[in-house]
């Protein structure tokens, strides 16, 4: 019975080639979209956490507010004096780098390039894992007086100087001219996929005075001596900052101390949300595919009901008719699911390479998308048939 | 004619469509006995219950009341599946509207009952080809209904009904959609099955010319059998 019914199902598929094709296509597109989106999202998350863990585990970041990223503007910034306080009171702190960010266009002769400028101290290079390709970092007096000197990232060098050595040249930034004293070795892309070499570093005071126009410090980077307990340092930092920022016993912190793991979590949290969003968008396409299938099935329900009537009238059992429709639905939706998976795998590998993120095969989402598509096929292919097959043959034949 | 058990016996068959106020009694108690090998024409004005009776005889529909015995078996007591098997092994249908599977070749249409019966492929093909040849359609095996004339489609339907060698052929206005010449060809064909293969034929028709082919004519009026007579000049 199974073999014969399979034959009947395959004949029915062949007989309604266009309908079969459209049904399958709806599933292919839905499955491929969901799998591709989720796979790429997973790859992006993975690449972010890879890069952050390569930053090393002895780095702490002190940021104002309770959230990293947008939304932290409300809380008070840090002060230059915080740096000295941390240096003085937390013995395990190896480097303490205050950071303030600004963006500006740098001009050299006929070239100009808009980039991000960080104001900090010499510790910035050590804590951030920067090495010099040539030149030097800031002197004590340059930092104190806020002289207009700068260290260029590789990308800025390339845009303004081409292959020339920039050290000793003067770059114009806004209204002042700035002497290039050093060049950073390239670090490549950041965890978030931005170009880390697209940067200019200047003394903190220089940026505060000439670009930001305030005494604020946006965040603090603190590296901890090897062997020291990160958690203990975090604790000390929290206590110290609560005291310095006059936070009462019952009040919550208005700043946050994060280690690399937490930074990774915060950043990958964003890409995870993004993955979920993309997945949701793709799931909608799977749903739309499903509705398309439902539409195709409903349009053909009259014809198929009469077909069922014909089959019943020549002596088919109800269960044979149902099995045929079930096989049809399963064959089409698994075929669609299979093609969708193959397509998604090809697209994911290609796009992952293009985006420079790892390709991670996720069996869960493949299985889920496949099962969902099969369910759609079966629901929309099988259940209308079940109604028709339970009719009196004559009612099925007369259906209109 | 066997004096004991007719092939088909209807006793007080009623059929009511709808319920309550809208209820309509299409059959008001049909009593009929049909012997094996008969060629019966059923006539009557439109709405007199001919098709309703045919559908009940063919197990395509269930009566509201009364008893229906087929070879002594009470059909009204059979399950849905048993009635399907009765259709599969004992009954063949020909409808006014042909009821062939669209976009399916003549051969595959004719094969269909044999697939459900579980015949092996080779036998099935041979039997279907032979049935098509029998109705004069050799060479048309791979044409779909859309590529066939009405008469040819009805031949395919007859081949499909006969390929499983049923005991009874039920035909509801088989020539209703066909011109006179084609109708006569179809009637000749049905007559041949009746005479040469001993198949019992029950046929609804509006045309007295077609009823001429039958050995017995039953007249329906308003859900009752009014006249039941033997054709003297059998063809
Ligand atoms: N499914 C149905 N629901 C309600 N009433 C029905 C149904 N089928 C038939 N009837 C009614 O039952 C009566 C008998 O119908 P039937 O089809 O048996 O007539 P008929 O003798 O075959 O007529 P015709 O010669 O026009 O085919 C008609 O009055 C019809 O309106
Ligand atoms: Mg009728």
XYZ file of C-alpha atoms and ligand atoms in Angstrom:
667
model
C 0.000 0.000 0.000
C 2.831 2.361 0.884
C 4.611 1.774 -2.395
C 1.492 2.299 -4.494
C 0.541 5.377 -2.532
C 4.023 6.770 -3.030
C 3.530 6.252 -6.753
C 0.213 8.098 -6.612
C 1.761 10.939 -4.619
C 4.641 11.336 -7.059
C 2.209 11.306 -9.975
C 0.158 14.002 -8.275
C 3.278 16.121 -7.775
C 4.278 15.727 -11.404
C 0.736 16.431 -12.559
C 0.662 19.779 -10.735
C 4.203 20.789 -11.475
C 3.617 24.507 -11.149
C 1.787 24.182 -7.868
C 4.434 21.813 -6.550
C 7.173 24.172 -7.648
C 5.579 27.198 -5.988
C 4.958 25.287 -2.780
C 8.550 24.158 -2.684
C 9.819 27.614 -3.564
C 7.977 29.179 -0.655
C 9.656 26.762 1.706
C 13.079 27.115 0.071
C 13.072 30.884 0.466
C 11.825 30.838 4.042
C 14.235 28.171 5.203
C 17.209 29.686 3.394
C 16.502 33.153 4.814
C 16.153 31.994 8.406
C 19.242 29.808 8.345
C 21.407 32.368 6.570
C 20.445 35.187 8.909
C 20.967 33.199 12.067
C 24.216 31.653 10.849
C 25.677 35.038 9.920
C 24.498 36.517 13.215
C 26.178 33.703 15.111
C 29.361 34.241 13.121
C 29.343 37.949 13.905
C 28.819 37.267 17.606
C 31.636 34.760 17.569
C 34.000 37.148 15.850
C 33.232 39.898 18.362
C 33.913 37.697 21.345
C 37.058 36.293 19.698
C 38.488 39.735 19.223
C 37.654 40.868 22.732
C 39.160 37.864 24.383
C 42.312 38.621 22.390
C 42.460 41.927 24.246
C 43.641 40.009 27.270
C 41.935 39.443 30.545
C 43.696 41.994 32.726
C 41.957 45.053 31.350
C 39.241 46.970 33.184
C 37.039 49.668 31.759
C 35.411 52.314 33.893
C 32.423 53.924 32.221
C 29.876 56.398 33.511
C 26.253 55.312 33.814
C 24.927 51.823 34.195
C 25.008 50.867 30.584
C 27.746 50.639 28.072
C 27.134 52.570 24.889
C 24.303 54.991 24.249
C 22.237 55.936 27.252
C 25.203 56.606 29.519
C 25.208 60.347 28.771
C 23.140 61.211 31.803
C 25.690 60.194 34.401
C 28.525 62.462 35.429
C 31.775 62.012 33.524
C 35.076 61.351 35.247
C 37.670 63.932 36.158
C 41.363 64.076 35.443
C 41.906 63.883 39.165
C 40.315 60.413 39.225
C 43.356 59.098 37.377
C 45.746 60.184 40.123
C 43.414 58.913 42.812
C 43.288 55.451 41.238
C 47.047 55.413 40.730
C 47.572 56.435 44.326
C 45.102 54.147 46.031
C 44.935 50.988 43.982
C 48.286 49.329 44.017
C 47.360 46.579 41.565
C 46.598 49.114 38.827
C 49.439 48.957 36.312
C 48.239 51.481 33.763
C 45.503 54.032 34.162
C 44.497 55.775 30.969
C 41.772 58.425 30.886
C 40.130 58.600 27.493
C 38.130 61.318 25.821
C 36.912 60.973 22.272
C 36.270 63.557 19.613
C 36.068 63.492 15.888
C 37.613 65.948 13.500
C 39.037 66.257 10.031
C 42.806 66.138 9.724
C 44.402 67.986 6.823
C 47.850 67.547 5.388
C 48.694 69.514 2.265
C 46.016 68.615 -0.307
C 44.764 65.569 1.611
C 42.111 65.542 4.286
C 40.636 62.740 6.298
C 37.905 62.696 8.890
C 38.802 60.475 11.805
C 38.258 59.855 15.476
C 40.596 61.460 17.969
C 41.366 60.058 21.389
C 42.835 62.174 24.137
C 44.762 60.242 26.734
C 48.138 59.722 28.366
C 51.048 57.408 27.641
C 49.391 54.568 29.518
C 46.818 54.488 26.755
C 49.268 52.792 24.407
C 50.231 50.121 26.883
C 46.768 49.419 28.207
C 45.285 49.394 24.709
C 48.000 47.098 23.379
C 49.361 49.628 20.884
C 52.908 49.494 19.640
C 54.797 52.217 17.837
C 55.932 51.740 14.271
C 58.100 54.824 14.500
C 58.516 58.021 16.497
C 57.714 58.345 20.180
C 54.841 58.795 22.623
C 54.036 61.912 24.675
C 56.513 63.478 27.052
C 55.550 64.429 30.574
C 55.577 68.126 29.737
C 53.549 67.700 26.577
C 50.893 65.998 28.604
C 50.937 68.589 31.331
C 50.821 71.582 29.034
C 48.496 70.043 26.510
C 50.762 70.624 23.557
C 49.498 70.003 20.067
C 51.283 66.759 19.290
C 49.776 63.609 17.916
C 50.353 59.954 17.181
C 48.718 58.684 13.992
C 47.059 55.375 13.267
C 48.118 53.522 10.143
C 44.939 54.348 8.226
C 45.295 58.077 8.870
C 48.923 57.916 7.786
C 47.929 56.167 4.587
C 45.159 58.662 3.771
C 47.215 61.780 4.478
C 50.779 60.736 3.758
C 50.506 57.717 1.491
C 53.650 55.693 2.017
C 55.635 58.610 3.495
C 56.815 58.709 7.079
C 54.650 61.328 8.827
C 56.836 61.805 11.897
C 57.913 65.412 12.166
C 55.249 66.728 9.799
C 52.502 69.112 10.872
C 48.855 68.106 10.480
C 46.058 70.659 10.645
C 43.133 69.747 12.836
C 40.326 72.277 13.080
C 42.019 75.580 13.875
C 45.322 74.304 15.149
C 48.285 72.629 13.718
C 49.587 69.518 15.343
C 53.013 67.964 15.135
C 53.122 64.258 14.350
C 55.456 62.622 16.840
C 54.669 58.977 16.328
C 53.066 56.311 14.146
C 51.149 53.308 15.525
C 51.545 49.768 14.295
C 48.418 48.513 12.574
C 45.889 46.581 14.707
C 43.247 45.947 12.052
C 39.523 45.665 12.703
C 38.013 46.057 16.134
C 35.560 43.769 17.842
C 32.707 45.767 16.391
C 34.154 45.593 12.930
C 35.453 49.154 12.827
C 38.938 50.096 11.667
C 41.027 50.622 14.829
C 43.832 52.177 12.816
C 41.578 55.023 11.775
C 42.584 57.094 14.801
C 44.709 59.935 16.096
C 45.907 59.985 19.703
C 46.726 63.247 21.459
C 47.436 64.221 25.057
C 44.308 64.355 27.165
C 44.566 68.085 27.890
C 45.016 68.922 24.243
C 41.760 67.257 23.307
C 39.941 68.604 26.343
C 40.981 72.140 25.663
C 41.065 72.399 21.906
C 38.423 69.928 20.773
C 36.040 69.036 23.587
C 36.106 72.327 25.464
C 35.581 70.625 28.815
C 37.557 69.010 31.597
C 35.634 65.753 31.403
C 37.056 62.310 30.915
C 34.777 59.938 29.036
C 36.093 56.671 30.380
C 39.054 55.123 32.100
C 41.067 52.146 30.952
C 42.873 50.349 33.717
C 45.203 47.431 33.286
C 45.966 45.248 36.256
C 49.321 43.733 37.227
C 49.695 40.075 36.322
C 48.717 37.875 39.204
C 46.470 40.446 40.855
C 42.868 39.470 41.366
C 40.649 41.213 38.846
C 37.653 40.882 41.123
C 39.476 42.458 44.058
C 40.564 45.377 41.899
C 37.030 45.822 40.636
C 35.818 45.921 44.212
C 38.407 48.511 45.233
C 37.668 50.611 42.166
C 33.974 50.582 42.901
C 34.487 51.661 46.503
C 36.881 54.384 45.490
C 34.673 55.800 42.807
C 31.575 55.697 45.001
C 33.464 57.753 47.541
C 34.820 60.195 44.977
C 31.421 60.632 43.344
C 29.658 61.046 46.690
C 27.259 58.175 46.236
C 25.175 57.523 49.345
C 24.875 54.088 50.942
C 21.440 53.433 49.561
C 22.127 54.737 46.100
C 23.150 52.676 43.092
C 26.434 53.140 41.266
C 26.298 55.730 38.505
C 29.256 54.131 36.768
C 30.324 50.679 35.830
C 33.525 48.702 36.074
C 33.742 46.096 33.377
C 36.304 43.460 32.673
C 36.908 42.064 29.208
C 34.468 39.267 29.759
C 31.741 41.745 30.582
C 32.707 43.984 27.694
C 32.500 40.939 25.485
C 29.117 40.105 26.891
C 27.836 43.619 26.377
C 29.103 43.763 22.831
C 28.064 40.268 21.845
C 24.777 41.017 23.551
C 24.199 43.613 20.868
C 25.045 41.271 18.042
C 22.937 38.584 19.667
C 19.953 40.907 19.720
C 20.748 41.709 16.118
C 20.854 38.022 15.299
C 17.500 37.562 16.945
C 16.074 40.490 15.029
C 17.420 39.200 11.738
C 16.141 35.772 12.625
C 12.733 37.226 13.387
C 12.658 39.084 10.083
C 13.635 35.892 8.322
C 11.034 33.954 10.275
C 8.468 36.363 8.884
C 9.607 35.394 5.424
C 9.184 31.760 6.386
C 5.702 32.613 7.579
C 4.957 34.525 4.385
C 6.195 31.484 2.501
C 3.799 29.436 4.585
C 0.917 31.750 3.798
C 1.836 31.505 0.135
C 1.641 27.761 0.416
C -1.654 28.006 2.241
C -2.938 30.210 -0.553
C -1.837 27.779 -3.238
C -3.425 24.934 -1.315
C -6.680 26.776 -0.745
C -6.936 27.803 -4.378
C -6.576 24.198 -5.380
C -8.827 22.845 -2.664
C -11.846 22.598 -4.986
C -9.930 20.721 -7.604
C -8.314 18.540 -5.021
C -11.598 17.851 -3.260
C -13.046 16.640 -6.543
C -9.917 14.605 -7.096
C -10.473 13.022 -3.702
C -14.086 12.361 -4.702
C -12.925 10.584 -7.852
C -10.430 8.486 -5.899
C -13.010 7.553 -3.284
C -15.575 6.688 -5.945
C -13.292 4.172 -7.592
C -12.661 2.486 -4.283
C -9.791 4.261 -2.536
C -9.893 3.997 1.242
C -9.925 7.220 3.195
C -6.560 6.386 4.724
C -5.017 5.712 1.330
C -6.094 9.116 0.102
C -4.758 10.753 3.250
C -1.479 8.914 3.055
C -1.077 10.091 -0.524
C -1.616 13.717 0.467
C 0.661 13.343 3.442
C 3.438 11.905 1.291
C 2.938 14.667 -1.254
C 3.200 17.327 1.439
C 6.188 15.704 3.113
C 8.047 15.161 -0.159
C 7.520 18.746 -1.283
C 8.280 20.386 2.022
C 11.324 18.239 2.750
C 12.591 18.875 -0.740
C 12.060 22.583 -0.143
C 13.665 22.349 3.267
C 16.631 20.448 1.866
C 17.210 22.843 -1.022
C 16.761 25.730 1.422
C 19.458 24.317 3.703
C 21.869 23.767 0.824
C 21.226 27.278 -0.452
C 21.591 28.779 3.012
C 24.861 26.944 3.596
C 26.305 28.204 0.321
C 25.081 31.751 0.947
C 26.314 31.758 4.560
C 29.790 30.524 3.650
C 30.039 33.093 0.878
C 28.690 36.017 2.905
C 30.701 35.100 6.002
C 33.873 35.176 3.932
C 32.802 38.493 2.442
C 32.128 39.982 5.874
C 35.256 38.517 7.410
C 33.403 36.575 10.084
C 33.657 32.870 10.825
C 31.117 30.460 9.332
C 29.530 28.461 12.117
C 27.209 25.604 11.215
C 24.283 25.676 13.627
C 22.519 22.315 13.599
C 19.756 23.647 15.839
C 18.517 26.327 13.484
C 18.852 24.013 10.483
C 16.728 21.424 12.201
C 14.250 23.998 13.429
C 13.784 25.645 10.048
C 13.454 22.252 8.406
C 10.879 21.019 10.887
C 8.950 24.262 10.668
C 8.833 24.077 6.894
C 7.794 20.449 7.018
C 5.075 21.369 9.491
C 3.798 24.127 7.219
C 3.739 21.792 4.261
C 1.985 19.103 6.190
C -0.514 21.410 7.836
C -1.508 23.109 4.614
C -1.224 20.058 2.416
C -2.696 17.480 4.703
C -5.439 19.070 6.757
C -7.580 20.345 3.860
C -7.298 16.842 2.419
C -8.425 15.341 5.695
C -11.642 17.302 5.547
C -12.285 16.317 1.954
C -11.537 12.646 2.527
C -14.064 12.437 5.340
C -16.897 13.592 3.069
C -19.299 11.250 1.376
C -17.725 10.514 -2.019
C -20.634 12.163 -3.782
C -20.240 15.367 -1.770
C -16.539 15.455 -2.544
C -17.300 14.916 -6.239
C -19.841 17.715 -6.280
C -17.691 20.157 -4.342
C -17.530 23.591 -5.861
C -33.252 -15.415 -13.162
C -32.577 -16.919 -9.785
C -35.656 -17.165 -7.703
C -33.741 -16.898 -4.471
C -31.548 -13.799 -4.115
C -31.427 -10.875 -6.557
C -28.065 -9.121 -7.023
C -29.448 -5.900 -5.630
C -32.464 -5.428 -3.436
C -33.743 -2.069 -2.191
C -36.506 -2.028 0.420
C -38.177 1.188 1.431
C -35.146 3.341 0.702
C -35.692 6.966 1.699
C -33.414 9.942 1.414
C -33.963 13.279 3.072
C -31.725 16.238 2.321
C -31.340 18.960 4.913
C -32.895 19.106 8.348
C -35.839 20.805 10.087
C -37.759 23.333 8.034
C -35.430 22.978 5.066
C -35.711 19.176 4.995
C -36.593 17.759 1.605
C -37.442 14.145 0.983
C -35.908 13.229 -2.357
C -36.722 9.499 -2.075
C -39.965 8.416 -0.538
C -39.481 4.665 -0.302
C -37.880 2.866 -3.202
C -38.382 -0.870 -3.612
C -36.348 -2.505 -6.313
C -34.860 -5.880 -7.153
C -32.221 -6.176 -9.831
C -30.980 -9.493 -11.115
C -27.471 -10.224 -12.192
C -26.950 -9.528 -15.909
C -29.804 -7.080 -16.336
C -29.504 -3.848 -18.317
C -31.767 -1.398 -16.535
C -32.562 2.114 -17.704
C -33.882 4.556 -15.134
C -35.992 7.396 -16.473
C -38.061 10.172 -15.005
C -38.376 13.890 -14.964
C -35.749 16.129 -13.484
C -35.622 16.043 -9.716
C -37.464 12.735 -9.425
C -34.567 11.163 -7.498
C -32.766 9.140 -10.185
C -29.295 10.379 -9.322
C -29.982 10.102 -5.628
C -30.904 6.450 -6.111
C -27.837 5.799 -8.256
C -25.554 7.344 -5.654
C -27.036 5.176 -2.938
C -26.720 2.081 -5.122
C -23.100 3.030 -5.810
C -22.322 3.543 -2.108
C -21.348 7.109 -2.901
C -24.053 8.280 -0.526
C -25.974 6.749 2.351
C -29.776 6.457 2.494
C -31.739 8.002 5.342
C -33.810 4.877 5.819
C -34.603 1.463 4.330
C -32.406 -1.476 3.507
C -29.996 -2.095 0.652
C -28.773 -5.607 0.061
C -25.945 -6.293 -2.359
C -25.540 -10.037 -2.972
C -27.356 -10.575 0.292
C -25.077 -8.220 2.243
C -26.744 -5.372 4.089
C -24.837 -2.390 2.752
C -26.366 0.026 5.251
C -24.621 -1.925 8.002
C -21.186 -1.748 6.380
C -18.453 0.611 7.564
C -17.056 3.390 5.427
C -14.046 1.299 4.508
C -16.137 -1.742 3.678
C -18.275 0.358 1.366
C -15.071 1.659 -0.270
C -13.996 -1.950 -0.847
C -17.414 -2.763 -2.281
C -16.888 0.059 -4.780
C -13.372 -1.122 -5.477
C -14.190 -4.764 -6.240
C -17.817 -4.803 -7.395
C -18.872 -1.429 -8.770
C -17.880 0.729 -11.696
C -19.095 4.266 -12.318
C -19.628 6.392 -15.356
C -20.780 9.951 -14.773
C -22.314 12.535 -17.008
C -19.339 14.824 -16.339
C -16.735 12.046 -16.931
C -14.859 12.785 -13.672
C -11.408 11.995 -14.993
C -8.311 13.244 -13.210
C -7.186 16.390 -14.991
C -3.701 16.589 -16.491
C -3.423 12.843 -16.168
C -3.037 10.590 -19.182
C -5.788 8.237 -20.263
C -3.571 5.312 -19.319
C -2.942 6.591 -15.805
C -6.623 7.352 -15.321
C -7.528 3.824 -16.310
C -4.750 2.369 -14.164
C -6.020 4.098 -11.055
C -8.486 1.441 -9.776
C -5.817 -1.221 -10.285
C -3.283 0.748 -8.265
C -5.688 0.862 -5.357
C -6.289 -2.832 -5.829
C -2.547 -3.366 -5.575
C -1.948 -5.041 -8.952
C 1.704 -5.338 -9.974
C 2.860 -2.662 -12.430
C 3.260 -4.896 -15.480
C -0.188 -6.461 -15.148
C -1.694 -3.110 -14.445
C -0.241 -1.547 -17.583
C -1.333 -4.451 -19.733
C -4.853 -4.419 -18.321
C -5.198 -0.657 -18.739
C -3.963 -0.808 -22.319
C -6.342 -3.638 -23.091
C -9.245 -1.719 -21.555
C -8.436 1.359 -23.618
C -8.176 -0.781 -26.729
C -11.514 -2.340 -25.894
C -13.193 1.081 -25.912
C -11.418 1.937 -29.180
C -8.775 4.271 -27.836
C -5.554 2.522 -28.796
C -3.055 5.224 -29.664
C -4.616 7.694 -27.240
C -3.043 6.268 -24.105
C -0.842 9.256 -23.423
C -3.381 11.959 -24.035
C -4.792 13.930 -21.131
C -8.544 14.630 -20.830
C -8.021 18.158 -22.134
C -6.688 16.658 -25.362
C -9.666 14.335 -25.839
C -13.180 14.916 -27.155
C -16.182 14.409 -24.885
C -16.896 11.020 -26.434
C -13.297 9.975 -26.005
C -13.290 11.136 -22.412
C -16.387 9.092 -21.722
C -14.679 6.086 -23.312
C -11.748 6.576 -20.967
C -14.207 6.748 -18.066
C -15.851 3.514 -19.248
C -12.456 1.852 -19.591
C -11.633 2.973 -16.046
C -14.942 1.614 -14.757
C -14.522 -1.709 -16.563
C -10.811 -2.336 -16.087
C -11.356 -3.850 -12.655
C -14.072 -6.172 -14.020
C -16.878 -5.045 -11.693
C -20.180 -6.861 -11.296
C -22.230 -3.734 -11.787
C -21.775 -0.689 -13.974
C -23.602 2.402 -12.722
C -23.982 5.108 -15.325
C -25.688 8.421 -14.529
C -26.610 10.046 -17.831
C -23.460 8.787 -19.533
C -24.505 10.348 -22.810
C -25.958 13.533 -21.359
C -23.093 15.653 -22.655
C -22.660 13.931 -26.005
C -24.182 14.278 -29.464
C -26.472 11.551 -30.853
C -23.894 9.722 -32.914
C -21.353 9.620 -30.091
C -24.117 8.649 -27.693
C -24.974 5.672 -29.814
C -21.354 4.558 -29.892
C -21.141 4.823 -26.120
C -24.413 2.886 -25.744
C -23.152 0.167 -28.073
C -20.072 -0.107 -25.927
C -22.042 -0.383 -22.711
C -24.376 -2.890 -24.371
C -21.377 -5.011 -25.344
C -20.112 -5.107 -21.784
C -23.564 -6.163 -20.665
C -24.046 -8.915 -23.222
C -20.550 -10.259 -23.650
C -19.213 -9.922 -20.141
C -22.439 -10.348 -18.229
C -22.006 -7.079 -16.428
C -25.143 -5.755 -14.818
C -25.826 -2.215 -16.030
C -27.883 0.450 -14.305
C -28.186 3.584 -16.370
C -30.013 6.861 -15.884
C -31.097 8.556 -19.074
C -33.514 11.177 -20.293
C -33.548 9.956 -23.863
C -35.960 7.199 -24.890
C -33.566 6.238 -27.727
C -30.911 5.393 -25.174
C -33.401 3.523 -23.017
C -33.983 1.283 -26.054
C -30.673 -0.380 -25.327
C -31.907 -1.550 -21.952
C -33.796 -4.742 -21.172
C -35.834 -3.057 -18.484
C -37.009 0.505 -17.947
C -37.867 1.936 -14.532
C -39.723 5.215 -14.277
C -39.305 7.563 -11.356
C -41.834 10.155 -10.293
C -41.278 12.354 -7.262
C -39.031 10.010 -5.342
C -41.023 6.864 -6.107
C -40.867 4.081 -8.662
C -43.909 4.566 -10.833
C -43.443 2.137 -13.676
C -41.171 -0.848 -14.033
C -41.392 -2.625 -17.358
C -39.431 -4.984 -19.542
C -38.419 -3.871 -23.006
C -40.034 -6.268 -25.453
C -37.687 -5.790 -28.360
C -34.330 -6.305 -26.698
C -31.403 -5.243 -28.749
N -27.144 17.449 -2.030
C -28.431 17.804 -2.060
N -28.940 18.642 -1.147
C -30.235 19.003 -1.161
N -31.109 18.567 -2.060
C -30.671 17.731 -3.013
C -29.309 17.308 -3.063
N -29.154 16.471 -4.113
C -30.377 16.392 -4.697
N -31.282 17.149 -4.038
C -32.695 17.269 -4.380
O -33.230 15.980 -4.415
C -34.119 15.861 -5.529
C -33.707 14.700 -6.392
O -32.461 15.005 -6.983
P -31.769 14.037 -8.020
O -30.444 14.627 -8.336
O -31.806 12.657 -7.533
O -32.732 14.197 -9.278
P -32.601 13.544 -10.713
O -33.773 12.684 -10.876
O -31.272 12.938 -10.894
O -32.750 14.826 -11.638
P -31.991 15.181 -13.012
O -32.716 14.436 -14.058
O -32.204 16.641 -13.149
O -30.597 14.772 -12.846
C -34.092 17.169 -6.267
O -35.253 17.911 -5.935
C -32.865 17.885 -5.733
O -33.119 19.239 -5.636
Mg -29.529 13.380 -12.028
